[in-house]
Every structure is written in C-alpha cells, then in structure tokens.
GROMACS .gro file of C-alpha atoms in nm:
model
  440
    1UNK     CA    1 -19.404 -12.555 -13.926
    2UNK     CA    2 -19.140 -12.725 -13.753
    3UNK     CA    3 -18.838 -12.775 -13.871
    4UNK     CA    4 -18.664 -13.182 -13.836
    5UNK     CA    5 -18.348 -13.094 -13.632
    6UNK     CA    6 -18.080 -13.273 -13.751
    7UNK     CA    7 -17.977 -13.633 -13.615
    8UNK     CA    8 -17.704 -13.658 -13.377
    9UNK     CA    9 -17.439 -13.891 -13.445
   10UNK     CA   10 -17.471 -14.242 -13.250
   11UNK     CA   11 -17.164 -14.400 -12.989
   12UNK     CA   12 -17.125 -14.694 -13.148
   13UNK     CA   13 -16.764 -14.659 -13.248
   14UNK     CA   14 -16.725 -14.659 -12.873
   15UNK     CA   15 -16.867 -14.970 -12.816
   16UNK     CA   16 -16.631 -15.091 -13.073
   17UNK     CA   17 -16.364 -14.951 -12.886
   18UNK     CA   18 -16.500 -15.095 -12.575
   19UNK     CA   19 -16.474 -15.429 -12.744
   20UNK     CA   20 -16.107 -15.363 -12.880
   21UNK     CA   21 -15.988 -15.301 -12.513
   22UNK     CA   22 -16.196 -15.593 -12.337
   23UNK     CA   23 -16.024 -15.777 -12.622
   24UNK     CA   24 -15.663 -15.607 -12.513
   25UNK     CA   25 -15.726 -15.702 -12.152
   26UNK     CA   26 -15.797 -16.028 -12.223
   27UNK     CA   27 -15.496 -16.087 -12.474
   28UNK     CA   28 -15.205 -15.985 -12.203
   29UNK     CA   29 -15.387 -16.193 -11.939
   30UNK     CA   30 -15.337 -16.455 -12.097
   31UNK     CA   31 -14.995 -16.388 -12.243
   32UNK     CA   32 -14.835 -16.282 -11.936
   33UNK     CA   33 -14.983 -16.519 -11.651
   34UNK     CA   34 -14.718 -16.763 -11.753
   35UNK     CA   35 -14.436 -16.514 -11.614
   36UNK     CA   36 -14.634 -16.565 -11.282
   37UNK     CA   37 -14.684 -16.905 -11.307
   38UNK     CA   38 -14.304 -16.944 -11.443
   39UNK     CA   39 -14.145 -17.059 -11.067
   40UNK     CA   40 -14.449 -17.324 -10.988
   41UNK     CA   41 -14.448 -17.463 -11.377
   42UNK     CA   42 -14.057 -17.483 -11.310
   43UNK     CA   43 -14.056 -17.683 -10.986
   44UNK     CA   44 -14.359 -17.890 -11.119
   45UNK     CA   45 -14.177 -17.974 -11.456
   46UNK     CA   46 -13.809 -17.949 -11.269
   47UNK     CA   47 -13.715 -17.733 -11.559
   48UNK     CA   48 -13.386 -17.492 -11.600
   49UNK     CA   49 -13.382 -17.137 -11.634
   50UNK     CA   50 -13.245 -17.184 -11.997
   51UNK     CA   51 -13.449 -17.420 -12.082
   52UNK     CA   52 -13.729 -17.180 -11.983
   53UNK     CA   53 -13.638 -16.928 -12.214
   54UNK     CA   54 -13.668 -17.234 -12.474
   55UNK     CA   55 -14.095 -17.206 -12.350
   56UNK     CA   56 -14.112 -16.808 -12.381
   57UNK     CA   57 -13.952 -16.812 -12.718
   58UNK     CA   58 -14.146 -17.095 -12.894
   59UNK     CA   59 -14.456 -16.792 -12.834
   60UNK     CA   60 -14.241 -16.539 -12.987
   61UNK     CA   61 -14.142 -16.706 -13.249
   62UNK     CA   62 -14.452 -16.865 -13.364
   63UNK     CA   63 -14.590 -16.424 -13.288
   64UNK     CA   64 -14.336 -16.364 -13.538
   65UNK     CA   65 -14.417 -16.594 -13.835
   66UNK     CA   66 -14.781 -16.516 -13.858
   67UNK     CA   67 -14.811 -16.173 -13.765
   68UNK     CA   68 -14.763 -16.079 -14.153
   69UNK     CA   69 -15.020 -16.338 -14.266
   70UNK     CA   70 -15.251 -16.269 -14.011
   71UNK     CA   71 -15.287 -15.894 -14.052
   72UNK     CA   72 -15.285 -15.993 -14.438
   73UNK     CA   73 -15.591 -16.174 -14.367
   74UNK     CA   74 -15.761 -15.852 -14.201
   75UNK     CA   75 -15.689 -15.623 -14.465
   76UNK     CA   76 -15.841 -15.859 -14.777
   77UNK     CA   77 -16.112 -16.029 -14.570
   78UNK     CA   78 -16.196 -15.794 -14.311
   79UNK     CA   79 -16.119 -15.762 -13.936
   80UNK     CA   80 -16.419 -15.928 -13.785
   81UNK     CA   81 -16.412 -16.293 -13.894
   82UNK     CA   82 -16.033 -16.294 -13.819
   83UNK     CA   83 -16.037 -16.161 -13.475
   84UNK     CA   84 -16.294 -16.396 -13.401
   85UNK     CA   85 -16.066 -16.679 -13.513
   86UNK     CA   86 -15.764 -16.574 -13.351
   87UNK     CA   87 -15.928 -16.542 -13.019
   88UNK     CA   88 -16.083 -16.889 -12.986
   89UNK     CA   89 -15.757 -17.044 -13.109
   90UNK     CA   90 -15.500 -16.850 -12.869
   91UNK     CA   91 -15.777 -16.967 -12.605
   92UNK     CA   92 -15.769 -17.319 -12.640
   93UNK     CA   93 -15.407 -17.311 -12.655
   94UNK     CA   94 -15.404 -17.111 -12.304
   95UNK     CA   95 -15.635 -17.440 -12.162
   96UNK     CA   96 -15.400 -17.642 -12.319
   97UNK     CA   97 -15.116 -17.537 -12.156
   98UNK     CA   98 -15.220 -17.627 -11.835
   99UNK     CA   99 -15.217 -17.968 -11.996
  100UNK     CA  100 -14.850 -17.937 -12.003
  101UNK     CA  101 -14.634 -18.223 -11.883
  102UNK     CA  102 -14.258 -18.162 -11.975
  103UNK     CA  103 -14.059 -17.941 -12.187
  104UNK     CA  104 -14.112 -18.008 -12.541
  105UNK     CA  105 -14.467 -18.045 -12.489
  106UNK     CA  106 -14.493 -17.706 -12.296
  107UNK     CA  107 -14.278 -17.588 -12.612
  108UNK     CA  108 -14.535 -17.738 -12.878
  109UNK     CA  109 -14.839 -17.583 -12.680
  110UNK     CA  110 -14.713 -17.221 -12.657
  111UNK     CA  111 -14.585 -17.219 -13.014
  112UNK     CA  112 -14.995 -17.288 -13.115
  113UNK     CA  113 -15.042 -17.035 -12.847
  114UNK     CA  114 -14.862 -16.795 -13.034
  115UNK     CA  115 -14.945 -16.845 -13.379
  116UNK     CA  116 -15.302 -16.793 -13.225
  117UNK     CA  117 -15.255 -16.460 -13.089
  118UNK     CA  118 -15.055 -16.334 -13.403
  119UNK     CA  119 -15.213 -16.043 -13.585
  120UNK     CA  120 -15.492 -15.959 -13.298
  121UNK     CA  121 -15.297 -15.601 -13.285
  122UNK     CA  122 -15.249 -15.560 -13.623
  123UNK     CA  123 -15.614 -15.621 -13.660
  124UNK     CA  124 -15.766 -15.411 -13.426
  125UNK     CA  125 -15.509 -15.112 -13.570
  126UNK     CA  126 -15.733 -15.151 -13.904
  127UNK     CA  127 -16.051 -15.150 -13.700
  128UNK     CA  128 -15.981 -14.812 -13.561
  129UNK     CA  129 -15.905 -14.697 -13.893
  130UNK     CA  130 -16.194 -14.802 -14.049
  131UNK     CA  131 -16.393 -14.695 -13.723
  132UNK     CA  132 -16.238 -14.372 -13.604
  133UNK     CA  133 -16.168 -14.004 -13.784
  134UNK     CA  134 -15.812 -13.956 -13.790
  135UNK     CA  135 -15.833 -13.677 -13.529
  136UNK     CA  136 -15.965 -13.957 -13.277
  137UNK     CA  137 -15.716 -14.226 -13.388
  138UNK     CA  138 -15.438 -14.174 -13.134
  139UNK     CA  139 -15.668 -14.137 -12.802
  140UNK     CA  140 -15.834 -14.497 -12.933
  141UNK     CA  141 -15.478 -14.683 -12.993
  142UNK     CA  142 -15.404 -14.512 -12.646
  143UNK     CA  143 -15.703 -14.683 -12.509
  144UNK     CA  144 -15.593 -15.003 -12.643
  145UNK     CA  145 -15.303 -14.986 -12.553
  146UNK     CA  146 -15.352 -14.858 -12.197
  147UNK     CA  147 -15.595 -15.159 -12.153
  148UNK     CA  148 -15.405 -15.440 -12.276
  149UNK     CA  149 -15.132 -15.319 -12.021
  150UNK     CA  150 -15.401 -15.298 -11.722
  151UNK     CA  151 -15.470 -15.618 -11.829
  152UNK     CA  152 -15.110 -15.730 -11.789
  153UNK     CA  153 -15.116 -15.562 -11.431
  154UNK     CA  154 -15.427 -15.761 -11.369
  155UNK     CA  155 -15.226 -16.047 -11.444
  156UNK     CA  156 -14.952 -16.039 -11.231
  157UNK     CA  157 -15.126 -16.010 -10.849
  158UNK     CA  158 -15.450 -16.253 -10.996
  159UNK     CA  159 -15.201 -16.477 -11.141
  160UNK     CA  160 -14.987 -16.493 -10.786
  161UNK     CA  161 -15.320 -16.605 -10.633
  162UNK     CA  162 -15.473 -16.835 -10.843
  163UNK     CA  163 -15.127 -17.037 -10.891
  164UNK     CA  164 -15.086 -17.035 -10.510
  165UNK     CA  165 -15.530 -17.115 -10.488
  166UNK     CA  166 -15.655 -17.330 -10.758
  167UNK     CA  167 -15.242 -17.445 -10.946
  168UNK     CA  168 -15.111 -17.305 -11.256
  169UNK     CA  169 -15.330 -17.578 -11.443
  170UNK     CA  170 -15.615 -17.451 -11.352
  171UNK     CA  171 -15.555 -17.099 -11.399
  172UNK     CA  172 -15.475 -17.161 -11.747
  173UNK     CA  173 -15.795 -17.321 -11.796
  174UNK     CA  174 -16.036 -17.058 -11.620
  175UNK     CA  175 -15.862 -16.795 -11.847
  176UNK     CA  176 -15.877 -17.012 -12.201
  177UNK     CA  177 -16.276 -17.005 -12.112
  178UNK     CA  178 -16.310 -16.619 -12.074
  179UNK     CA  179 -16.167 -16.544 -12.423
  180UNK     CA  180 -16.400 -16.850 -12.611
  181UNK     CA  181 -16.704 -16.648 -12.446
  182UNK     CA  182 -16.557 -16.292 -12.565
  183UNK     CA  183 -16.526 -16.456 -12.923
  184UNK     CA  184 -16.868 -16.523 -12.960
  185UNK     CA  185 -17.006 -16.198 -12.823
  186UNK     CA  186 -16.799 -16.015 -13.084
  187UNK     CA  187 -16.831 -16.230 -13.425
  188UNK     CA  188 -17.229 -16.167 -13.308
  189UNK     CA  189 -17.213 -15.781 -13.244
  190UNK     CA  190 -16.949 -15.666 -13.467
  191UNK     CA  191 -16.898 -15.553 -13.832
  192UNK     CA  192 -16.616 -15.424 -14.042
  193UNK     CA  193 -16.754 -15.161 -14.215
  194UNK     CA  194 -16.978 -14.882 -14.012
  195UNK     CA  195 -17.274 -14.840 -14.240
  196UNK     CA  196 -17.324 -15.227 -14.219
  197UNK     CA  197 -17.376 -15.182 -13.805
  198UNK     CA  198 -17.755 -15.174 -13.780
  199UNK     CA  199 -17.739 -14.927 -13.467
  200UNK     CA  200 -17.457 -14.672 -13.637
  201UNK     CA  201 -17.667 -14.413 -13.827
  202UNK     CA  202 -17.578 -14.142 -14.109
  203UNK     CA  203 -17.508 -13.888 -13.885
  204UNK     CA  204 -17.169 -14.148 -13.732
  205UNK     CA  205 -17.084 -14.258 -14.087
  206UNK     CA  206 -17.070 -13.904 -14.218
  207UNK     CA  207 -16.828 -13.794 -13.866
  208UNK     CA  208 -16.638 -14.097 -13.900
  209UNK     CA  209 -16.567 -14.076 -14.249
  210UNK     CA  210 -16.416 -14.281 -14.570
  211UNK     CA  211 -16.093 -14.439 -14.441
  212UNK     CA  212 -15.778 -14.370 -14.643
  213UNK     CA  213 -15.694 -14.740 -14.675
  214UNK     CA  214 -16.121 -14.827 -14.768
  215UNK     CA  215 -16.110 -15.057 -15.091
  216UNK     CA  216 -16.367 -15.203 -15.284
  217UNK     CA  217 -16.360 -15.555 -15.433
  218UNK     CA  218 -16.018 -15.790 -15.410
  219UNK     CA  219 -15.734 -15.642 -15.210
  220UNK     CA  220 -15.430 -15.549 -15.348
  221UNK     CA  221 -15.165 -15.765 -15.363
  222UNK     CA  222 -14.839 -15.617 -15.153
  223UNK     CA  223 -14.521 -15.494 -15.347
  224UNK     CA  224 -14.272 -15.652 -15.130
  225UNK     CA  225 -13.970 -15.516 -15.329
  226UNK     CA  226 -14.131 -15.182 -15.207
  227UNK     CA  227 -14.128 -15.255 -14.863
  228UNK     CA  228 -13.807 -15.404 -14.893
  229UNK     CA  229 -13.620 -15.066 -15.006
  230UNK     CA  230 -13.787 -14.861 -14.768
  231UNK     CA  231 -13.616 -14.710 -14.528
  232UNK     CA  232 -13.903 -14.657 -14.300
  233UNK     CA  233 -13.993 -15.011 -14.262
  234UNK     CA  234 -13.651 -15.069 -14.095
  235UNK     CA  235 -13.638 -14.783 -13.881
  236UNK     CA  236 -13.979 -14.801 -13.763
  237UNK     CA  237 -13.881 -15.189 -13.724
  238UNK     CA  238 -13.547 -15.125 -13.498
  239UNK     CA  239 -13.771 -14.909 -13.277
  240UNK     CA  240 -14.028 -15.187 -13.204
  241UNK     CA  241 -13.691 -15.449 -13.151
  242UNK     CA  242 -13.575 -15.219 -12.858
  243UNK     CA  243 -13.950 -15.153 -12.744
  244UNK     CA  244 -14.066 -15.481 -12.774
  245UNK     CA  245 -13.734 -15.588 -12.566
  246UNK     CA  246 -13.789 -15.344 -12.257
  247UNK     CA  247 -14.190 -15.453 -12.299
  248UNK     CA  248 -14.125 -15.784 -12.274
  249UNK     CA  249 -13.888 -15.841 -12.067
  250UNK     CA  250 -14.056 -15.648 -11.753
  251UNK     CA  251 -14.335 -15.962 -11.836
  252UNK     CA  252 -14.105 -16.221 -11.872
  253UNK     CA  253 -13.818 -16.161 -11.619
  254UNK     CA  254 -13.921 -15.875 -11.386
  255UNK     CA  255 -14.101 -16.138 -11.181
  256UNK     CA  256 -13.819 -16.373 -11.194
  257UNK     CA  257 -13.564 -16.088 -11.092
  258UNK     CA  258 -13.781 -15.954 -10.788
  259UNK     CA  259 -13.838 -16.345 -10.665
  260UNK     CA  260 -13.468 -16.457 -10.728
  261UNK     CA  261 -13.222 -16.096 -10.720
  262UNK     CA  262 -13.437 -15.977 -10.457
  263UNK     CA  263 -13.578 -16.227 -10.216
  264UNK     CA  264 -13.942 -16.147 -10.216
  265UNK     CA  265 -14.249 -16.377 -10.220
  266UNK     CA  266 -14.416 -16.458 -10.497
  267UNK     CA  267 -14.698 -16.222 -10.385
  268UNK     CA  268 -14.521 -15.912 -10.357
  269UNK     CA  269 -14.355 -15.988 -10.718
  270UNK     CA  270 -14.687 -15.999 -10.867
  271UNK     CA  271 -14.782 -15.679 -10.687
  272UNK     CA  272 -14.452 -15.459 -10.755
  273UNK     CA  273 -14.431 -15.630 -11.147
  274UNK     CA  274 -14.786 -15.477 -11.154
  275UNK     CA  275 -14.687 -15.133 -11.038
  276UNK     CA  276 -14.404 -15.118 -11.315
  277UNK     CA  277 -14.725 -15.222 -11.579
  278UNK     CA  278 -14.939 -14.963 -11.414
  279UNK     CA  279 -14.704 -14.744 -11.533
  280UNK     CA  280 -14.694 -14.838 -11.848
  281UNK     CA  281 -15.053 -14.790 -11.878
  282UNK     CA  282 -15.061 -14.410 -11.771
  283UNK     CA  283 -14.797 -14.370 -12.043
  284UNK     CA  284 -15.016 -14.530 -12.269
  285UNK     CA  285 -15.306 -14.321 -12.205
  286UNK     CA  286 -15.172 -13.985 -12.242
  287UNK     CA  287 -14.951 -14.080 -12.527
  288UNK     CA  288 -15.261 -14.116 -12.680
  289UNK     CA  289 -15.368 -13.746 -12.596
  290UNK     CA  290 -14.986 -13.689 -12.707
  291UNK     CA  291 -15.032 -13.798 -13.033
  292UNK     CA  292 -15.389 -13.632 -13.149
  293UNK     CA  293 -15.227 -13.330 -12.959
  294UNK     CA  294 -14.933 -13.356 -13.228
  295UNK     CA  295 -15.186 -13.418 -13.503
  296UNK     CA  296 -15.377 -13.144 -13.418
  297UNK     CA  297 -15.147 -12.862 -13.431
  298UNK     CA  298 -14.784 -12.981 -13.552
  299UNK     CA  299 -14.826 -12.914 -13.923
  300UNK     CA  300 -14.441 -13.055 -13.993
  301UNK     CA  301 -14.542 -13.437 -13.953
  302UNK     CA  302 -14.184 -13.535 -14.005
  303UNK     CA  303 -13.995 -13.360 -13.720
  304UNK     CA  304 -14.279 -13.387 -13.434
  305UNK     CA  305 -14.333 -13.702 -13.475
  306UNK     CA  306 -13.908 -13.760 -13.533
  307UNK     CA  307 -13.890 -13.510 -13.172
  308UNK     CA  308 -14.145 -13.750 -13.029
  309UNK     CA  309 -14.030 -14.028 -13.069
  310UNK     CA  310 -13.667 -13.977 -12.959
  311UNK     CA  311 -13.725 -13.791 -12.628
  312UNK     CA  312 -13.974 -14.087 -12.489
  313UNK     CA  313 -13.715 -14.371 -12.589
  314UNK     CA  314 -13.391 -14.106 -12.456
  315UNK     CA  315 -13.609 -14.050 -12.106
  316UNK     CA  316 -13.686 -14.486 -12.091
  317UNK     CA  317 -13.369 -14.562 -12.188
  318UNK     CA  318 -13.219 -14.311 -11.856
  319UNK     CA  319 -13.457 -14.438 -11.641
  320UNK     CA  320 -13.372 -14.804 -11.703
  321UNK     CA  321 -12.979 -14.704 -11.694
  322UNK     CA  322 -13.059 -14.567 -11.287
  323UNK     CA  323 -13.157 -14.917 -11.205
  324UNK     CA  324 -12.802 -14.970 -11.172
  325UNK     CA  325 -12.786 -14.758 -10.895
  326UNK     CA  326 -13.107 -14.880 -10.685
  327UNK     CA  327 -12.991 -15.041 -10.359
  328UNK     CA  328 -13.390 -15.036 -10.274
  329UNK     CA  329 -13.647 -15.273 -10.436
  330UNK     CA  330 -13.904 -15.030 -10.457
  331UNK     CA  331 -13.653 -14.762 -10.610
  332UNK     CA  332 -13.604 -15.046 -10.896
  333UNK     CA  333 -13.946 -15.117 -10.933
  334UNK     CA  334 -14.015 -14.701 -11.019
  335UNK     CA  335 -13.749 -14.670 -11.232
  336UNK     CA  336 -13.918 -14.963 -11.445
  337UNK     CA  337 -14.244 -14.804 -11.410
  338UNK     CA  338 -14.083 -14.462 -11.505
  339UNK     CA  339 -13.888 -14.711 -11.810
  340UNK     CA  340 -14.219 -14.847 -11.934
  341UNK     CA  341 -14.435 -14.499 -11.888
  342UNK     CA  342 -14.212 -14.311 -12.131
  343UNK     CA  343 -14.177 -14.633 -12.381
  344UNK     CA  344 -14.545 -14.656 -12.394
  345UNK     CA  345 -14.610 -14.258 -12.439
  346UNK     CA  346 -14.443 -14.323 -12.770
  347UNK     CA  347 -14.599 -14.605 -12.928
  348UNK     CA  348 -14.953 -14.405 -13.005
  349UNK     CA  349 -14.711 -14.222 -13.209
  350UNK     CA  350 -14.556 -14.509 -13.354
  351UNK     CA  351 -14.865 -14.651 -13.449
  352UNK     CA  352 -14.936 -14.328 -13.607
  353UNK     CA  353 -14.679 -14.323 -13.820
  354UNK     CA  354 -14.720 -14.722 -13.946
  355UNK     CA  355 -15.098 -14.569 -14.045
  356UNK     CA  356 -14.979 -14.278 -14.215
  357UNK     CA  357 -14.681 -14.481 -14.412
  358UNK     CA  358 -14.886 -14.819 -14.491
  359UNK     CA  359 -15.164 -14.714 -14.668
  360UNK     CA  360 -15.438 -14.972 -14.786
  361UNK     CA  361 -15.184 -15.235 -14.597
  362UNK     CA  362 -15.175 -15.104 -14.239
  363UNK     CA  363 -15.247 -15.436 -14.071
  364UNK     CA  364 -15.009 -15.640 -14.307
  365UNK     CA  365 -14.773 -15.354 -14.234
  366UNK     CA  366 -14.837 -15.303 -13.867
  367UNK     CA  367 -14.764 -15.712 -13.835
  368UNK     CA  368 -14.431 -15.657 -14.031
  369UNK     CA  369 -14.261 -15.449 -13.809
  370UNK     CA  370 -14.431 -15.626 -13.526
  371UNK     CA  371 -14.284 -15.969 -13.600
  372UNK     CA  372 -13.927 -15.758 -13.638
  373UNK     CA  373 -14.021 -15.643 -13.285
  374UNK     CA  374 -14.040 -16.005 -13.198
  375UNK     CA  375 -13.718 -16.089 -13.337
  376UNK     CA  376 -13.576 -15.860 -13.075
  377UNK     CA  377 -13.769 -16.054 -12.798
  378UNK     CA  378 -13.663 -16.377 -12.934
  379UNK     CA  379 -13.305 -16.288 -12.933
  380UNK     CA  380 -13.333 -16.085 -12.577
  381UNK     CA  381 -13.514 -16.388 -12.389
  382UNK     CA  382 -13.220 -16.637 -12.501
  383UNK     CA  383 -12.977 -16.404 -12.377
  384UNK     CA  384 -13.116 -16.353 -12.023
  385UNK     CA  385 -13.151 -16.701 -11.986
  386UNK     CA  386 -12.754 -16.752 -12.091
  387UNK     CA  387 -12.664 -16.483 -11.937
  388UNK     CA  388 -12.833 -16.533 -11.567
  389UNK     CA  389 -12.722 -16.882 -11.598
  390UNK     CA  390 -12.365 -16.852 -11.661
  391UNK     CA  391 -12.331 -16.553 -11.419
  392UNK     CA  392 -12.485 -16.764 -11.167
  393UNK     CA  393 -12.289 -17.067 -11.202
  394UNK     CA  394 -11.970 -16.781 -11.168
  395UNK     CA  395 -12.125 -16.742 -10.776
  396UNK     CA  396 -12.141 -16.379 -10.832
  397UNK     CA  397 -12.364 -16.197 -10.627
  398UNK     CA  398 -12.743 -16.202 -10.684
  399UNK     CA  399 -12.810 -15.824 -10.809
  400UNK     CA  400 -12.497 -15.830 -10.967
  401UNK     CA  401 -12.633 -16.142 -11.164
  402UNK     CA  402 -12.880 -15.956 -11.308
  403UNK     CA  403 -12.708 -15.587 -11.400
  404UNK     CA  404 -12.627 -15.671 -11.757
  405UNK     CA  405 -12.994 -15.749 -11.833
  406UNK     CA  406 -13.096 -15.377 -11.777
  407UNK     CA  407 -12.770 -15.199 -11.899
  408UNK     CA  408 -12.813 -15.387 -12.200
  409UNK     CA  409 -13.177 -15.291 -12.273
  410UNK     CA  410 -13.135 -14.966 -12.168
  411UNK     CA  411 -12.862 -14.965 -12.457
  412UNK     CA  412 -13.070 -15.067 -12.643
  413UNK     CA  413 -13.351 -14.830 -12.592
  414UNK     CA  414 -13.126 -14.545 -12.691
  415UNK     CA  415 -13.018 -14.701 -12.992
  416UNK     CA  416 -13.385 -14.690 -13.074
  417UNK     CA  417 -13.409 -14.301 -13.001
  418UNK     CA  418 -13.116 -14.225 -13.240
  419UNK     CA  419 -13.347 -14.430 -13.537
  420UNK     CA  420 -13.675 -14.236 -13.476
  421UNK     CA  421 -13.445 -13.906 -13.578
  422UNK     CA  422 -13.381 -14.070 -13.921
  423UNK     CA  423 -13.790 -14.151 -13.928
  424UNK     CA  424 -13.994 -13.942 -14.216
  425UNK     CA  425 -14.368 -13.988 -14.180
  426UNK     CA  426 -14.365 -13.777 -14.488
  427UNK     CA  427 -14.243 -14.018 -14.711
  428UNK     CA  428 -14.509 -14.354 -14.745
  429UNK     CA  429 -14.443 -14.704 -14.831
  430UNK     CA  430 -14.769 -14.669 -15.006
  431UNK     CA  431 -14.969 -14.442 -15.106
  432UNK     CA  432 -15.379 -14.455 -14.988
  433UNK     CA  433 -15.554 -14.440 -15.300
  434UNK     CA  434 -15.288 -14.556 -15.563
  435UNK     CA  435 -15.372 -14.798 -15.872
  436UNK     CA  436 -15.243 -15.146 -15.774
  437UNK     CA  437 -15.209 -15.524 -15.892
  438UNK     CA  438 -15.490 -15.710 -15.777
  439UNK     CA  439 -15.489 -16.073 -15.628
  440UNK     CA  440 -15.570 -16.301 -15.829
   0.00000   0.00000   0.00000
C-alpha cells in the first residue's frame, strides 16, 4: 500500500506579490512623470518655479491627509476592495491632469491625485502580512519597494519621450488607462485572507501562517492617546521626514537641477535621474535580504535594527554631502545613486519595525508616519522653490544656485541617523493579540 505523500505548498503568495509590485510600478509612474513633464507643463502654462512647487505640494498634501484614513480602511475592511478603489481614482486623476489648463486647476487636479494614491503603501504593507511568514516579510517589502523605484526609473527616460512624442497631455492619459485595467484584474483575482484564494491550498495556509495582527469580527478602534505618547511613533516618523525628503526630491528636482544647474537636454536628464533611481532600487532589493538576514539571526531586535538603521542614513547622508564637491555631472549623478542606495537599504528595516510596533493597526500605523514623512516633503518642496528662486534672482552662479538644496538634505539625513539610535523595536505601540474597544 502506498502511502499519500504529503501536498506541497502552492506559489500563490507570489502571485500576490507579483501583483503588489506591478501595482508599485505602476504607482511611481504615474507619480513621478510629472517631474519629467515639469519644463513642457511650465512653458505650456507659463508657470514660475515657485509657483510649481505650489502643483507638487497640493499631491503631498492631499498624500498626507488620507494616508491615516486610508490604511484605516484596510485594516477594518480588508485590503482588496480598497486597493481597488484607490487605483481607479489616482488613475482618473492622472488623465485628468493632462486636462490641465492653468495653475489652480493643475493644483485642484493633483490634490484628487493625491488623495487617490493615499494609503496604496500602507495597504499593500498589511497584504504581506497577512500573505507572507514573518521570515519572508522583508525580501517581499524589498520587492516592493525595489519595483516601485524601477518603476520611477521607467519613468524618467519614457516620460522624456513621450512628452517630446505624443505632449505631456497625452502621456498623462495613456498612463491613467494602464492603472484602470490593473484595477480590474486585481479586485477579480485577489482576496484578503489566504484560505479564501481558491488556488492557495492547506499546505500554503499552514507555511504562511496566522498573522499577528489577524482579527475576527469589527476592528478595533485605535487608542490615539497611545500613539500620541509613544516615543516610537515620532522617531520612526522623523526618519521617514528626512527619507521621504532625499526620496522625493531626486523625483521632483533632480530633473530640474540636471536641465537648469547643468545644461543638459531633457533626454539625458531623464536618463541620468534614472540611474540615481536605479540605484535606489538595488538598495531596495538587498535591504530586503538585509532585513530577513537581521531577523534571522540578530536575537537583540532593539540594537540591530537601532545599528541598521543609523549606518544606512550616516553612509546617504555622506554621500549626498560629496555632491558638493562634484565638478562632473556624472560624479553628481553617483553620489545620488550612492545617496538613494543606502536610504533605500534601510527602509525594509523600517518597515519592519512599523510591523513589529503596530500590531493589529499596521496599515493605519504605517500611513501615520507616512503622512509625517509627507510633512517633510511638503515643507522641503516649498523651500527649493524659495530658495532656487531667490538665489537666482541674486545672479549667483548656476551650481552654486542649487548647493543649499543638497547640504541641507544631507543635514537632514543625519539628523535622521542620530533618531534610529533612540528607536526600540522592543517596546510596541500595541500589542498583537491584546483585548480592545471595538467600533461601534
């Protein structure tokens, strides 16, 4: 008599993650194309460079009031329906802004635009969670990550070519259509909870496992005074101001800097901004190796992850600082790369330490200290826009223009490595399985 071997576990958490990235890809396509399509939109709309920043910060701050809600949302209804919304609505708000026809109008659109996008990461955090066993959860949030910044290098050199091909208006439109058709696929193919996928079997379920912020019935409602008196909230908040800053602002203004500081065509700005994002991406990726690597075999969760933490920031915040001293345009655009590669090999970690702190609210939580992060945007985009302009209107020299914007980020950045000493991934905001108030 033969004995039934037993049943190997199915992939399908990897097709989820295979969704998660095409999703990430997607998501800084369409966020970024606008730094690409900045110059053209500009000259079209005869707009200022301060008054530009007004158009990039209508997205942040819109990113910034309804992350919190958003990832709310995921955590008491369930990712699938919500990522499904958020992705049709930041699409028809990327059409849209083709429609564009002056300032306030461009400022209305992208506001939409970002309310739309808002809690897409903090979303696809609690997917992983709920799809992935905690020893594979850093390699998938390094995937993610790695992809939505691949995406973003996509951007740049496709972006160059289809404003200079087909106009900025219809680039904006041929992207908005992508993401409506990536919507449907997923609401159709996807569901929150792995024994409810018809093609996951037992075998999956039982490696996968119950995650620590699972719930049954209504969601509990968040203890705000809680987060409020937690240290760890703010620290882990400061760090995503001064990452967020550095992320953005290679988007935003490296284009800008290479076309304006350095003379080149729009071409070769879309190319070298990509390089710098390329890097990004390999740090990414193997932060995500990092971080199951620290999982794996640190057993003192506060000071690896603390160690962590402030080497990557200390090593982007140097390389940033030696912009300073490239006379070369390809020197500057490595030393960004080199910036972004050690930023990004720390935020698998980061997001590591939001899971581990947040409990049964890691997407409310995750959007928290996101929309902090977006604070710091807000406040960095106003200030190269002042800051470029008035220099400019001194007549000082083009690179010299310019110089604050990195010294000041790259200040920044070490700020942020001093706060990830003070982190304690020990001590939670809440705990997984604790009694709580339910919502009425």
């Amino acid at each position: 008599m033969e004995l039934a071997l037993p049943a190997r576990p199915t992939h399908v958490r990897y097709g989820v993650l295979f969704a998660l990235c095409s999703l990430a890809v997607l998501l800084y396509i369409d966020r970024v194309s606008i730094g690409q399509a900045a110059t053209a939109i500009r000259d079209s709309l005869d707009l200022k460079i301060d008054q530009w920043s007004w158009v990039n910060n209508a997205f942040i701050l819109a990113y910034c009031i309804f992350e919190v809600p958003t990832g709310h949302w995921g955590d008491r209804y369930g990712s699938r329906g919500v990522i499904a919304r958020i992705v049709i609505w930041w699409s028809l708000f990327t059409m849209l802004t083709g429609a564009g026809f002056d300032l306030w109008s461009l400022i209305a659109i992208r506001f939409l635009f970002g309310a739309g996008e808002a809690g897409a990461f903090p979303n696809a955090a609690r997917v992983v969670t709920h799809w992935f066993p905690p020893a594979e959860r850093g390699l998938a949030r390094g995937a993610i990550t790695t992809t939505s910044l691949l995406g973003g290098a996509l951007a740049q050199p496709l972006s160059a070519w289809l404003v200079q091909t087909i106009g900025w208006r219809a680039m904006f439109g041929l992207y908005g259509l992508l993401g409506i058709v990536w919507a449907a696929f997923f609401y159709w193919w996807f569901r929150d909870d792995p024994a409810q996928h018809p093609a996951c079997n037992a075998a999956e379920q039982k490696h996968i496992g119950v995650p620590e912020c699972s719930h049954e019935g209504d969601h509990p409602a968040i203890d705000w005074l809680r987060v409020i008196l937690s240290p760890n909230v703010w620290l882990m908040g400061a760090i995503m101001v001064v990452s967020a800053t550095l992320f953005y602002m290679q988007f935003q203004w490296y284009p800008t800097y290479l076309e304006e500081a350095r003379q080149i065509s729009k071409q070769l700005s879309g190319n070298l901004t990509g390089i710098v994002i390329v890097g990004g991406a390999l740090g990414a990726l193997a932060g995500g190796f990092f971080s199951d690597f620290l999982l794996r075999r640190s057993a003192d969760r506060r000071w690896s992850r603390r160690l962590a933490g402030f080497v990557t920031l200390t090593l982007s915040a140097a390389s940033l600082w030696a912009v300073r001293y490239c006379e070369s345009t390809v020197a500057a655009t490595l030393c960004n790369a080199a910036a972004l590669f050690f930023l990004q090999l720390s935020i698998p970690t980061w997001w590591t330490v939001v899971a581990e702190i947040s409990g049964r609210h890691g997407a409310a939580m995750w959007g928290l200290m996101n929309s902090l992060g977006g604070l710091g945007v807000f406040t960095m985009t106003f200030l190269v826009g002042w800051v470029v302009r008035n220099r400019e209107q001194a007549g000082l020299e083009k690179l010299e223009i310019w110089r604050p914007v990195f010294d000041g980020v790259a200040l920044a950045l070490a700020f942020g490595a001093c706060c990830w000493l003070l982190v304690d991934a020990t001590r939670p905001i809440f705990r997984p399985h604790e009694p709580q108030l339910k919502n009425k």
